[in-house]
Amino acid sequence: MNTHRIDLDDDLSVKACVHDYHPHCGNCRLSGICLPYALEAAEVEQLDSIIQRGKPLQKGQHLYRESDGFESVYAVRSGTLKAYQTTDDGREQVTGFYFPGEILGMDGIANNAHASSARALETAAVCEIPFSSLEKLSASMPHLQRHFFQLMSREIAEDQQLITLLSKSSADERVAALLLSISSRNARRRLSATQFRLSMSRVDIGNYLGLTVETVSRVFSRMQKLEILQVENKEIEILDLDALREMADLH
Amino acid sequence: MNTHRIDLDDDLSVKACVHDYHPHCGNCRLSGICLPYALEAAEVEQLDSIIQRGKPLQKGQHLYRESDGFESVYAVRSGTLKAYQTTDDGREQVTGFYFPGEILGMDGIANNAHASSARALETAAVCEIPFSSLEKLSASMPHLQRHFFQLMSREIAEDQQLITLLSKSSADERVAALLLSISSRNARRRLSATQFRLSMSRVDIGNYLGLTVETVSRVFSRMQKLEILQVENKEIEILDLDALREMADLH
DNA sequence: CCCGACCATTGACGCAGGTCAACGACCGCG
DNA sequence: CGCGGTCGTTGACCTGCGTCAATGGTCGGG
């Protein structure tokens, strides 16, 4: 079922109790991804103290909506979320998928209002990090400040990667690139880089990549025929990683 | 010729001298765009002291290159720059145009190396802001810290706009959106919102928008025929702003 | 002032991927 | 366990934009 949950629950805080256990950053398996390396225990403790952990989001539930007031950024603890914008004429654009350890909501800082909406693609837990507290804390913790600059910078760099992808690549390249991205993000969390379950629908994939469902489906079929991929509904197995890389790079 | 230069030079610092005049933030006409509003004079002075102003870039000259070590972010003082990435297979992707008052280079923070290259589209002057100094200063100036978070957040939000554009829009919509973007950025600098000179080539426009030169050219011609635009080489006049907006929104 | 290189425009044509349609598979629900 | 709804796949067809090619226009350098 939900392997992330298992990942996270096997090392609970000492404060844990049945209906209100309290996981914290100090023992979170994902801290290597979402926290700066260089933080000292006391600093982690401080950071931990500002973080709020709400009840899990159910599939389809919103974490925040476009134009909601901006209060916090969020770290994904388990599950997957998608961020998306709605254009004036009602079309939807998925701008990103967020996996455990990743941070979302940073596009809301500029105007004190979220520039996108975020909803859970499956049951998901998040850590809420109130931004005003984070700002204050950053001023006294250089590592933390730097880390947030870096996180935002990475988001920019990744968006630019996506821009290039959308602007220059064929359908095959786009799908290949997404699969490789998911693969490497899985690897970072010590999950399989070659076998995983897509938590998003084909519609979402197509939307994200600027393709129609039909095209995404055809690409999957084609890759399966070429024995690059094993597709069984949402279950994906990458059979030939090199071929996939080649596909993503150039035509 | 270069109206920006005139804009900037008519109010020189008292320290000005022939070969080494020293403009500073306190009297820069663009400070409303690139600095936080809430900064006090003494704070501006401090910020000013870390900023370096090199000699102008000539057309085509690089400000930084992809994978150069990351040292600074840059504020455009005059002229225009483009940022672009080069993919493995040699294709180029323009990721942004930067006008006076705008800040570039923030994508380099994540990995301590620039994620894109930046070159001048015409003679341009920039203020170099060493990032390590900026970080230190931010820690003691909450307004400044907040401002930089906001700037980066805005860059993210804008990139996401572009993603939507590339993913969902027709050639007409893309070109219309770019023209409107330039128009409103001009307005912010108190230049004409309806008449301007495109500093970038059709190739760059096409590249940025994920279109070929030919398509860009055809769209311009079509818009001219519809009396939405007056195109005379790089000189653009928007004749019907509403029609252009309509074109950008939906089909 | 002239030349060559580059830039922009326009036309003819082809193709990748969008659109429309039909159908099968899966899944949550009663 | 059967039923309706959503999701995914596949095929046939169509079209917007890319590609190729030819021509004119502009600009910087000698």
XYZ file of C-alpha atoms (C1' of nucleotides) in Angstrom:
562
model
C 0.000 0.000 0.000
C 1.550 3.166 1.164
C 5.202 2.472 1.528
C 6.010 6.021 2.511
C 3.966 5.734 5.627
C 5.804 2.648 6.683
C 9.043 4.415 5.996
C 8.097 7.154 8.338
C 6.365 5.376 11.116
C 9.016 2.880 12.055
C 11.025 5.346 14.070
C 8.622 7.374 16.114
C 9.389 10.134 18.509
C 9.777 9.184 22.145
C 6.850 11.457 22.818
C 4.652 9.272 20.681
C 1.266 8.333 22.037
C -1.752 6.777 20.442
C -3.877 9.671 19.258
C -1.286 12.413 19.267
C 2.131 11.083 18.542
C 4.600 13.780 17.716
C 7.121 13.058 14.994
C 9.834 15.655 14.732
C 12.602 16.782 12.452
C 15.319 15.320 14.620
C 14.332 11.774 13.807
C 12.618 12.251 10.458
C 13.992 10.063 7.741
C 13.467 12.822 5.268
C 15.457 15.447 7.103
C 18.394 14.776 4.820
C 16.265 16.037 1.965
C 14.402 18.940 3.459
C 16.778 20.276 6.104
C 20.208 21.824 5.750
C 22.989 19.373 6.513
C 24.910 21.730 8.687
C 22.274 22.338 11.323
C 23.137 21.542 14.909
C 20.849 19.576 17.179
C 19.799 22.679 19.095
C 18.978 24.424 15.862
C 16.937 21.512 14.596
C 15.078 21.681 17.872
C 14.261 25.339 17.311
C 13.105 24.722 13.783
C 11.076 21.805 14.956
C 9.290 23.981 17.441
C 7.762 26.217 14.781
C 6.562 23.371 12.592
C 2.956 22.327 12.753
C 1.748 18.895 11.781
C -1.893 18.673 10.918
C -3.995 15.635 10.241
C -3.334 13.848 6.947
C -4.920 15.102 3.754
C -7.250 12.730 1.991
C -6.938 12.099 -1.721
C -8.275 15.101 -3.623
C -8.215 17.413 -0.625
C -6.614 20.813 -0.996
C -3.612 21.932 1.003
C -4.136 25.478 -0.200
C -5.880 27.199 -3.060
C -4.803 29.819 -5.516
C -5.244 33.256 -4.002
C -5.569 31.906 -0.486
C -3.599 34.124 1.822
C -0.020 32.972 2.104
C 0.955 31.876 5.596
C 3.215 28.898 5.345
C 5.293 26.705 3.168
C 4.878 22.957 3.440
C 7.140 19.924 3.509
C 5.680 16.692 2.260
C 5.988 13.924 4.812
C 4.184 11.171 2.950
C 2.075 10.813 -0.165
C 2.194 13.011 -3.254
C 0.694 16.381 -4.072
C 0.247 18.279 -7.276
C 0.413 22.042 -7.656
C -1.635 23.627 -10.399
C -2.875 26.936 -11.678
C -6.178 27.703 -13.295
C -6.135 30.127 -16.196
C -8.813 32.770 -16.690
C -10.590 30.660 -19.247
C -10.756 27.709 -16.910
C -7.943 25.595 -18.252
C -5.781 23.938 -15.653
C -2.010 23.723 -15.683
C -0.180 21.321 -13.400
C 3.047 23.068 -12.422
C 4.600 20.392 -10.307
C 4.398 17.140 -8.398
C 5.718 17.013 -4.852
C 7.085 13.908 -3.191
C 8.081 13.225 0.410
C 10.892 15.481 1.573
C 10.069 18.193 -0.957
C 8.835 21.654 -0.169
C 5.976 23.486 -1.799
C 4.162 26.766 -1.486
C 7.110 29.049 -2.076
C 5.439 30.766 -5.011
C 3.127 32.497 -2.546
C 5.780 34.628 -0.887
C 5.921 37.283 -3.597
C 2.370 38.521 -3.235
C 1.394 37.168 0.131
C -1.063 34.966 -1.707
C -0.594 31.525 -3.173
C 0.019 31.637 -6.903
C -1.148 28.068 -7.334
C -3.368 25.486 -5.692
C -2.116 22.261 -4.183
C -4.055 19.064 -3.692
C -3.246 15.575 -2.542
C -3.024 12.866 -5.192
C -3.327 10.240 -2.493
C -3.499 10.307 1.284
C -0.692 12.605 2.312
C 0.834 14.127 5.412
C 2.612 17.466 5.415
C 4.564 19.610 7.829
C 3.408 23.191 7.863
C 6.145 25.757 8.322
C 4.743 29.198 9.141
C 6.686 31.565 6.993
C 6.921 34.474 9.400
C 8.493 32.210 12.002
C 10.792 30.811 9.402
C 11.886 34.289 8.437
C 12.674 35.240 12.005
C 14.534 32.044 12.611
C 16.483 32.452 9.383
C 17.807 35.811 10.478
C 19.586 34.164 13.383
C 20.542 30.921 11.663
C 22.696 31.549 8.600
C 22.585 27.909 7.560
C 18.829 27.978 7.550
C 18.653 31.213 5.601
C 21.033 29.876 3.037
C 19.079 26.671 2.847
C 15.863 28.458 2.005
C 17.533 30.591 -0.592
C 18.830 27.368 -2.048
C 15.478 25.642 -1.989
C 13.873 28.525 -3.823
C 16.735 28.710 -6.240
C 16.357 25.022 -6.940
C 12.680 25.514 -7.636
C 13.602 28.215 -10.142
C 16.200 26.034 -11.803
C 13.760 23.134 -12.002
C 11.022 25.270 -13.463
C 13.487 26.394 -16.090
C 14.260 22.792 -16.890
C 10.574 22.245 -17.407
C 10.371 25.333 -19.593
C 13.076 23.903 -21.805
C 11.296 20.582 -21.884
C 8.002 22.125 -22.902
C 9.558 24.409 -25.400
C 11.867 22.066 -27.226
C 11.015 18.451 -26.716
C 8.906 15.839 -28.411
C 6.262 13.837 -26.601
C 8.692 10.944 -26.137
C 11.327 13.161 -24.602
C 8.877 14.738 -22.214
C 7.539 11.493 -20.878
C 11.022 10.031 -20.626
C 12.207 13.089 -18.702
C 9.333 12.859 -16.236
C 9.950 9.187 -15.598
C 13.640 9.833 -15.025
C 12.818 12.659 -12.663
C 10.522 10.458 -10.623
C 13.093 7.694 -10.717
C 15.864 9.862 -9.323
C 13.629 11.398 -6.700
C 12.724 7.897 -5.594
C 16.368 6.950 -5.444
C 17.037 9.895 -3.172
C 14.493 8.501 -0.769
C 16.067 5.045 -1.054
C 13.144 3.646 -2.955
C 13.508 1.719 -6.161
C 14.666 3.803 -9.106
C 13.215 1.342 -11.578
C 9.927 0.192 -10.100
C 7.265 2.477 -8.773
C 3.627 3.347 -8.750
C 2.582 6.551 -10.464
C 0.427 8.389 -8.012
C -0.848 10.777 -10.663
C -3.342 10.024 -13.417
C -2.534 10.098 -17.111
C -4.533 13.286 -17.318
C -2.258 14.946 -14.770
C 0.840 13.680 -16.528
C -0.377 14.994 -19.831
C -1.388 18.276 -18.323
C 1.987 18.698 -16.652
C 3.884 17.848 -19.821
C 1.688 19.839 -22.165
C 0.329 16.749 -23.910
C -3.072 15.117 -24.204
C -3.967 11.924 -22.377
C -4.040 10.058 -25.632
C -0.511 11.044 -26.506
C 0.806 10.059 -23.083
C -0.906 6.734 -23.422
C 0.547 6.173 -26.874
C 4.045 7.014 -25.658
C 3.716 4.491 -22.829
C 2.555 1.862 -25.291
C 5.384 2.643 -27.671
C 7.979 2.447 -24.894
C 6.502 -0.828 -23.795
C 6.749 -2.221 -27.304
C 10.406 -1.132 -27.402
C 10.964 -2.965 -24.108
C 12.084 0.162 -22.363
C 9.173 0.103 -19.970
C 6.816 -2.341 -18.344
C 3.494 -0.590 -17.834
C 0.738 -2.163 -15.800
C -1.754 0.575 -15.125
C -0.062 2.841 -12.602
C 2.717 0.414 -11.904
C 5.816 1.243 -13.871
C 8.972 -0.733 -14.298
C 11.865 0.763 -16.160
C 13.483 -2.093 -18.050
C 16.154 -0.156 -19.890
C 17.293 2.920 -18.029
C 19.956 3.796 -20.574
C 17.529 3.696 -23.447
C 15.192 5.913 -21.462
C 17.992 8.390 -20.799
C 18.866 8.429 -24.443
C 15.243 9.070 -25.270
C 15.085 11.983 -22.848
C 18.241 13.625 -24.128
C 17.808 13.888 -27.807
C 14.943 12.831 -29.937
C 19.054 55.518 -29.126
C 19.421 54.212 -25.661
C 16.766 55.944 -23.648
C 17.561 53.969 -20.525
C 20.971 55.487 -20.277
C 19.556 58.951 -20.454
C 17.067 57.982 -17.823
C 19.784 57.013 -15.504
C 22.433 59.573 -16.097
C 20.460 62.706 -15.527
C 20.766 62.565 -11.784
C 24.281 61.593 -10.939
C 25.793 61.036 -7.570
C 27.609 63.953 -5.979
C 30.710 61.820 -6.082
C 30.530 61.707 -9.846
C 33.666 62.389 -11.808
C 34.570 61.874 -15.423
C 36.036 58.394 -15.552
C 34.661 57.000 -12.338
C 31.336 58.482 -11.484
C 29.551 56.563 -8.813
C 25.796 56.188 -9.157
C 24.193 54.673 -6.110
C 20.962 53.095 -4.979
C 19.881 56.163 -3.048
C 19.320 58.179 -6.176
C 18.660 55.419 -8.698
C 15.452 55.850 -10.579
C 14.965 52.111 -10.589
C 15.209 51.638 -6.863
C 11.425 51.496 -6.678
C 11.594 48.337 -8.727
C 14.597 46.540 -7.358
C 14.744 47.635 -3.720
C 12.306 47.021 -0.894
C 10.084 50.040 -0.234
C 10.509 49.958 3.483
C 14.252 50.422 3.602
C 15.596 53.371 5.547
C 18.257 55.691 4.190
C 20.950 54.190 6.389
C 20.004 50.728 5.233
C 20.094 51.755 1.595
C 23.534 53.135 2.282
C 24.674 49.780 3.674
C 23.244 47.904 0.737
C 24.807 50.361 -1.619
C 28.194 49.743 -0.092
C 28.254 46.078 -1.096
C 27.148 46.682 -4.670
C 29.730 46.727 -7.408
C 29.243 48.517 -10.678
C 31.438 47.303 -13.486
C 31.888 48.744 -16.900
C 28.960 48.338 -19.292
C 28.510 45.113 -21.213
C 28.630 45.340 -24.963
C 25.988 43.685 -27.076
C 26.546 39.942 -27.129
C 28.881 39.965 -24.145
C 28.260 37.508 -21.338
C 27.471 38.531 -17.802
C 27.975 34.968 -16.665
C 27.941 31.549 -18.213
C 26.247 28.319 -17.295
C 28.344 26.464 -14.734
C 30.403 29.519 -13.870
C 30.847 29.636 -10.142
C 28.031 31.529 -8.502
C 29.170 34.672 -6.720
C 26.576 37.351 -7.242
C 23.155 38.244 -8.425
C 22.749 41.191 -10.764
C 20.358 44.089 -11.136
C 19.944 45.502 -14.613
C 20.616 49.225 -14.703
C 20.174 49.807 -18.421
C 19.797 47.731 -21.558
C 18.349 44.238 -21.814
C 19.792 40.818 -21.162
C 18.644 37.339 -21.972
C 19.168 34.266 -19.865
C 19.439 30.936 -21.612
C 20.391 27.344 -21.085
C 22.097 25.015 -23.482
C 20.890 21.435 -23.564
C 23.235 18.488 -23.882
C 22.529 18.166 -27.552
C 23.372 21.788 -28.170
C 19.924 23.293 -28.441
C 19.475 26.614 -26.723
C 16.545 27.648 -24.576
C 15.964 31.283 -23.686
C 14.526 31.270 -20.174
C 13.989 34.963 -19.692
C 14.538 38.536 -20.743
C 15.657 41.044 -18.134
C 14.890 44.742 -18.279
C 16.170 47.644 -16.168
C 15.281 47.250 -12.521
C 15.009 43.475 -12.748
C 17.247 40.986 -11.027
C 18.860 37.941 -12.544
C 21.205 35.182 -11.534
C 19.155 33.760 -8.693
C 19.043 30.311 -10.233
C 22.687 29.881 -9.327
C 22.208 29.841 -5.566
C 21.070 26.235 -5.336
C 24.286 24.654 -6.570
C 26.756 27.463 -6.204
C 26.972 27.504 -9.964
C 24.910 29.392 -12.492
C 22.207 27.237 -14.015
C 21.978 29.452 -17.074
C 24.046 31.886 -19.087
C 23.249 35.562 -19.430
C 24.266 37.859 -22.251
C 23.524 41.422 -23.227
C 21.096 41.982 -26.101
C 22.341 45.549 -26.414
C 24.790 47.676 -24.493
C 23.842 47.176 -20.873
C 24.921 48.201 -17.396
C 24.366 46.039 -14.352
C 24.869 46.287 -10.612
C 26.641 43.286 -9.174
C 25.443 42.223 -5.751
C 27.810 39.726 -4.136
C 25.587 37.090 -2.685
C 27.565 36.326 0.442
C 27.431 39.984 1.453
C 23.782 40.071 0.651
C 23.181 37.070 2.853
C 24.985 38.647 5.783
C 23.191 41.912 5.343
C 19.841 40.143 5.070
C 20.301 38.527 8.434
C 20.354 41.926 10.081
C 17.797 43.625 7.840
C 14.459 41.821 7.907
C 13.055 43.968 5.120
C 15.887 43.032 2.864
C 15.625 39.355 3.663
C 11.924 39.426 2.983
C 12.539 41.314 -0.235
C 14.864 38.692 -1.564
C 12.537 35.899 -0.649
C 9.897 37.813 -2.548
C 12.065 38.386 -5.575
C 12.842 34.706 -5.803
C 9.245 33.810 -5.249
C 8.229 36.145 -8.037
C 10.712 34.490 -10.336
C 9.135 31.139 -9.506
C 5.635 32.450 -10.104
C 6.677 33.985 -13.415
C 8.380 30.831 -14.567
C 5.179 28.986 -13.802
C 3.256 31.456 -15.904
C 5.625 30.708 -18.730
C 5.178 26.993 -18.180
C 1.446 27.405 -18.571
C 1.959 29.493 -21.653
C 4.220 26.921 -23.263
C 2.062 24.034 -22.285
C -1.359 25.283 -23.232
C -1.239 28.181 -25.647
C -1.271 28.665 -29.375
C 1.343 30.681 -31.212
C -0.908 33.740 -31.211
C -1.483 33.572 -27.487
C 2.204 33.209 -26.765
C 3.267 36.180 -28.804
C 0.423 38.272 -27.412
C 1.402 37.348 -23.876
C 5.024 38.328 -24.432
C 4.071 41.669 -25.909
C 1.770 42.367 -22.985
C 4.489 41.400 -20.556
C 6.943 43.787 -22.172
C 4.290 46.447 -22.300
C 3.535 46.271 -18.594
C 7.190 46.115 -17.648
C 7.721 49.258 -19.696
C 4.827 50.924 -17.961
C 6.397 50.143 -14.615
C 9.450 52.066 -15.716
C 7.279 54.914 -16.963
C 7.999 54.176 -20.573
C 5.319 53.838 -23.182
C 3.131 50.772 -22.801
C 2.163 50.847 -26.461
C 5.279 51.829 -28.360
C 8.640 50.255 -27.917
C 11.628 48.756 -29.570
C 12.132 45.023 -29.219
C 15.711 44.557 -28.133
C 15.636 40.864 -28.910
C 15.678 39.224 -32.311
C 12.834 37.168 -33.733
C 14.996 34.121 -33.164
C 15.205 34.893 -29.459
C 11.490 35.548 -29.244
C 10.735 32.273 -30.963
C 13.199 30.429 -28.830
C 11.751 31.871 -25.636
C 8.187 31.074 -26.674
C 8.897 27.641 -28.058
C 8.177 28.673 -31.641
C 10.190 28.975 -34.828
C 11.209 32.324 -36.282
C 8.852 31.799 -39.165
C 5.879 31.321 -36.910
C 6.710 34.429 -34.893
C 7.011 36.391 -38.078
C 3.696 35.097 -39.359
C 1.960 35.980 -36.108
C 3.318 39.517 -36.308
C 2.097 39.809 -39.873
C -1.310 38.467 -38.962
C -1.661 40.849 -36.035
C -0.650 43.683 -38.294
C -3.293 42.726 -40.826
C -5.867 42.686 -38.027
C -4.724 46.172 -37.035
C -3.787 45.065 -33.557
C -0.129 45.858 -34.089
C 2.049 48.144 -36.115
C 5.292 46.343 -36.805
C 8.255 48.107 -38.343
C 11.198 45.824 -37.839
C 11.997 45.975 -34.148
C 9.731 48.929 -33.522
C 6.372 47.829 -32.214
C 3.251 49.841 -31.695
C 0.268 48.250 -30.048
C -2.786 49.698 -31.760
C -5.463 47.731 -29.965
C -4.473 46.748 -26.474
C -7.828 45.161 -25.677
C -7.751 42.972 -28.735
C -4.242 41.909 -27.784
C -5.366 41.047 -24.266
C -8.230 39.040 -25.650
C -5.826 37.225 -27.906
C -3.540 36.391 -24.986
C -6.323 35.082 -22.790
C -8.160 32.587 -24.848
C -7.597 31.326 -28.305
C 29.349 54.193 -49.954
C 29.340 49.528 -50.871
C 29.537 44.802 -49.567
C 28.605 40.662 -47.069
C 26.435 38.638 -43.282
C 22.674 38.294 -40.820
C 17.731 39.021 -40.006
C 12.917 39.031 -41.343
C 9.212 37.730 -44.282
C 6.484 34.769 -47.208
C 4.991 30.525 -49.601
C 4.569 25.442 -50.230
C 4.434 21.251 -47.999
C 4.636 17.475 -44.399
C 4.086 15.562 -39.930
C 3.637 15.190 -34.779
C 0.373 15.438 -31.956
C -4.441 17.190 -31.128
C -9.368 15.845 -31.710
C -13.133 12.747 -31.940
C -14.956 8.384 -31.179
C -15.414 3.752 -29.548
C -14.406 0.430 -26.252
C -12.365 -2.242 -22.474
C -10.582 -2.312 -17.635
C -10.840 -1.071 -13.099
C -13.009 0.437 -8.817
C -15.924 2.143 -5.354
C -20.696 1.569 -3.981
C -25.053 -0.251 -3.006
C -21.832 -9.435 -6.817
C -23.371 -6.473 -10.291
C -23.586 -1.740 -11.846
C -22.266 2.953 -13.200
C -18.609 6.033 -13.558
C -14.048 7.212 -14.257
C -9.676 6.086 -16.393
C -6.806 4.247 -19.930
C -6.042 2.563 -24.579
C -6.416 2.447 -29.475
C -7.757 3.876 -34.182
C -8.957 7.291 -37.843
C -8.732 11.711 -39.147
C -7.370 16.713 -39.113
C -4.642 20.874 -38.380
C -1.214 24.154 -36.525
C 3.131 24.682 -36.671
C 7.677 23.049 -38.119
C 10.650 22.516 -42.194
C 12.614 23.861 -46.411
C 13.431 27.232 -49.703
C 13.689 31.633 -51.875
C 13.871 36.618 -51.561
C 14.232 41.213 -49.741
C 15.842 44.341 -46.028
C 19.019 46.053 -42.568
C 23.209 47.060 -40.449
C 27.991 47.190 -39.285
C 32.642 47.322 -41.040
C 36.093 48.589 -44.245
